[in-house]
GROMACS .gro file of C-alpha atoms in nm:
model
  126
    1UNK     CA    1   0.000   0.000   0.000
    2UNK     CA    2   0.176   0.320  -0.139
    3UNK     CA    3   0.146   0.657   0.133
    4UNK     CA    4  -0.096   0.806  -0.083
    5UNK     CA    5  -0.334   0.551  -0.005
    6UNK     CA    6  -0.289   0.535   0.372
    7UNK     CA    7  -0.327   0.883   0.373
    8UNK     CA    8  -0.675   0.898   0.171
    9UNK     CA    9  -0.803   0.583   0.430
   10UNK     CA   10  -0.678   0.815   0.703
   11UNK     CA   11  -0.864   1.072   0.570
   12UNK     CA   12  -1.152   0.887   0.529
   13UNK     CA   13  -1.148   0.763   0.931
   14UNK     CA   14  -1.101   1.090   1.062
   15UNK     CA   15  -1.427   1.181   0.880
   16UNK     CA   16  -1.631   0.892   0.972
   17UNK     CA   17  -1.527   1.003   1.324
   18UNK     CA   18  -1.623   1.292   1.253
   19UNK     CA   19  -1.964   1.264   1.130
   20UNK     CA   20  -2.025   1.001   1.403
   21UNK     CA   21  -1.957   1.223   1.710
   22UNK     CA   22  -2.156   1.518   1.590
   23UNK     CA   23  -2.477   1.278   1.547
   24UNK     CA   24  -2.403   1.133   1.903
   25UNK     CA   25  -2.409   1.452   2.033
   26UNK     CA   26  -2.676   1.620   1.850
   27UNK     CA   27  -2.879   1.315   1.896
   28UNK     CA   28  -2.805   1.346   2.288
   29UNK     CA   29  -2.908   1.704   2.297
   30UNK     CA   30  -3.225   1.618   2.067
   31UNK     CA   31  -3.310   1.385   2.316
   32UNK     CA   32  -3.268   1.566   2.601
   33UNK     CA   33  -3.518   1.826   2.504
   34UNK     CA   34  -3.902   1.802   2.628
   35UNK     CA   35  -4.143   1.721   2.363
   36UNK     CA   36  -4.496   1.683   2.274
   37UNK     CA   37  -4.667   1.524   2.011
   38UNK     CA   38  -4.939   1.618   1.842
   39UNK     CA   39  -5.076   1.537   1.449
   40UNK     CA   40  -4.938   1.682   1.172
   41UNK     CA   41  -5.066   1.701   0.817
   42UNK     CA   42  -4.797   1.650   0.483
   43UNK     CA   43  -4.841   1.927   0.307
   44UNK     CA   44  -4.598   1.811  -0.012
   45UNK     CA   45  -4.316   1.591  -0.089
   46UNK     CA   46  -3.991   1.824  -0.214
   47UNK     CA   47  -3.793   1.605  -0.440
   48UNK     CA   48  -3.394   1.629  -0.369
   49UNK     CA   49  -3.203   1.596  -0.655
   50UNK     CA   50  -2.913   1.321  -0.559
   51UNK     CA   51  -3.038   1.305  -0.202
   52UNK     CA   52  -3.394   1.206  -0.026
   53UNK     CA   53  -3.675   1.391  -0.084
   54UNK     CA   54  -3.779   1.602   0.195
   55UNK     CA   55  -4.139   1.610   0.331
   56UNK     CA   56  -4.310   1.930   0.406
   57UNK     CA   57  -4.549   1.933   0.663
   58UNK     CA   58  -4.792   2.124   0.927
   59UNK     CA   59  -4.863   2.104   1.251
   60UNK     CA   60  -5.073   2.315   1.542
   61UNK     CA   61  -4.955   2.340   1.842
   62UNK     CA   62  -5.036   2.609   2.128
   63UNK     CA   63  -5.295   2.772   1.905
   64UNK     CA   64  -5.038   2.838   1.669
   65UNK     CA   65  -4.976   2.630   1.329
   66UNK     CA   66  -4.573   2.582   1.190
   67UNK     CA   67  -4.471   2.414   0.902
   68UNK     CA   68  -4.139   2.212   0.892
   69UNK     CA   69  -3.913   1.985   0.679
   70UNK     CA   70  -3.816   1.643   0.771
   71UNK     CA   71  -3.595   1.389   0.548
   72UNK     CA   72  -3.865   1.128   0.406
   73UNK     CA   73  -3.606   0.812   0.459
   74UNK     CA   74  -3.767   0.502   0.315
   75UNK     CA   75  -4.102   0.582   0.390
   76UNK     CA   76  -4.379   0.673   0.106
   77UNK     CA   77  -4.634   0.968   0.227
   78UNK     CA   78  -4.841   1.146   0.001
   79UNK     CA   79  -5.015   1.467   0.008
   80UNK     CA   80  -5.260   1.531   0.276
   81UNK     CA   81  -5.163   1.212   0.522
   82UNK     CA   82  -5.140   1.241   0.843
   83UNK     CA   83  -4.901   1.161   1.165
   84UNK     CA   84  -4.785   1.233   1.473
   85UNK     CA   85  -4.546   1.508   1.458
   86UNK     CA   86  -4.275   1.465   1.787
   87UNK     CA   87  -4.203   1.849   1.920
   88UNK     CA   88  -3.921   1.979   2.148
   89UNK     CA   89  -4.151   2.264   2.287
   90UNK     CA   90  -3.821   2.450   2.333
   91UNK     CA   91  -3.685   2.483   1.945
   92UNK     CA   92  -4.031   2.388   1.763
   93UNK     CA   93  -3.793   2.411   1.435
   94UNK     CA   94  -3.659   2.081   1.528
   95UNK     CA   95  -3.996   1.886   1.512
   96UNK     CA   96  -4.013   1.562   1.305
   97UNK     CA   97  -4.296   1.440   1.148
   98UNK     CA   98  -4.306   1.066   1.261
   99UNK     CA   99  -4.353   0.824   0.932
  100UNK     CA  100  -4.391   0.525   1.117
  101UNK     CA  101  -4.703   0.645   1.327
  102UNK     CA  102  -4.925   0.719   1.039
  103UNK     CA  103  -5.328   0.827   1.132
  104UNK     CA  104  -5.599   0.650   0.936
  105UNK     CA  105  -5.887   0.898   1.062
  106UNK     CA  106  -5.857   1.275   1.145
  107UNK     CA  107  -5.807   1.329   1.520
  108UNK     CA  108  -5.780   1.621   1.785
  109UNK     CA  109  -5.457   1.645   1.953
  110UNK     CA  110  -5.497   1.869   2.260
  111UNK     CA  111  -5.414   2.251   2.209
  112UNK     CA  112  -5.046   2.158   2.419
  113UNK     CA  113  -5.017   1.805   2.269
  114UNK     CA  114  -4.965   1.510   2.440
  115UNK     CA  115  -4.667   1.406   2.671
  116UNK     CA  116  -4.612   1.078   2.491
  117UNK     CA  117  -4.765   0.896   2.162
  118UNK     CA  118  -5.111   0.771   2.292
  119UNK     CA  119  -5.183   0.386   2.327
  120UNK     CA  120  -5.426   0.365   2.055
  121UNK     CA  121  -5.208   0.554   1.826
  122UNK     CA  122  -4.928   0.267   1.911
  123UNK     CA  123  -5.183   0.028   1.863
  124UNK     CA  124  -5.339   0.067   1.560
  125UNK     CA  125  -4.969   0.103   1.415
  126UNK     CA  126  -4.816  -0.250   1.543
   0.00000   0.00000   0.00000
């Protein structure tokens, strides 16, 4: 193996490190925050030329509505589903819209959420 090439795999480590430690630690601050969850509605699918589409979506919480992105990962929503969206009440930007927990019928979430996914909701989705 010529020094060119153990410097490129090198390279390549060091970022893998990299990339690993900042999603440990963003994950562990993610985590940490306090969230609700209420349901959210996808509002479009925005293709991503070269990467995953991203999903577009709303969601009312505290009398107020938000829109966000989320990464659509190997799920297949359409237009008008809905879910339970997970939000850290803290930095509402950072709420995900949660593609495994899809709703079949239109439901109220209370006006602050709820502190945890409901049973039913858990339910119906197993």
């Amino acid at each position: 193996m010529t020094s060119k090439t153990k410097g490129l795999i090198g390279k390549a480590i060091l970022v893998i490190v990299t990339v690993v430690i900042v999603h440990v630690t963003w994950r562990k601050g993610y985590d940490s925050l306090e969230k609700r969850y209420v349901v959210g509605k996808v509002d479009r699918i925005i293709p991503a030329w070269g990467q995953d589409p991203k999903v577009e979506f709303s969601f009312t919480i505290y009398g107020n509505k938000h829109s966000e992105l989320s990464p659509r990962s190997i799920y297949h929503p359409k237009k008008g589903q809905l879910y339970i969206v997970e939000v850290p009440i803290k930095d509402i930007k950072k709420s995900k819209i949660l593609l495994d927990f899809p709703i079949s019928d239109p439901i109220d979430s209370p006006w602050e959420g709820w502190e945890k996914i409901p049973e039913f909701i858990i339910e119906y989705n197993q």
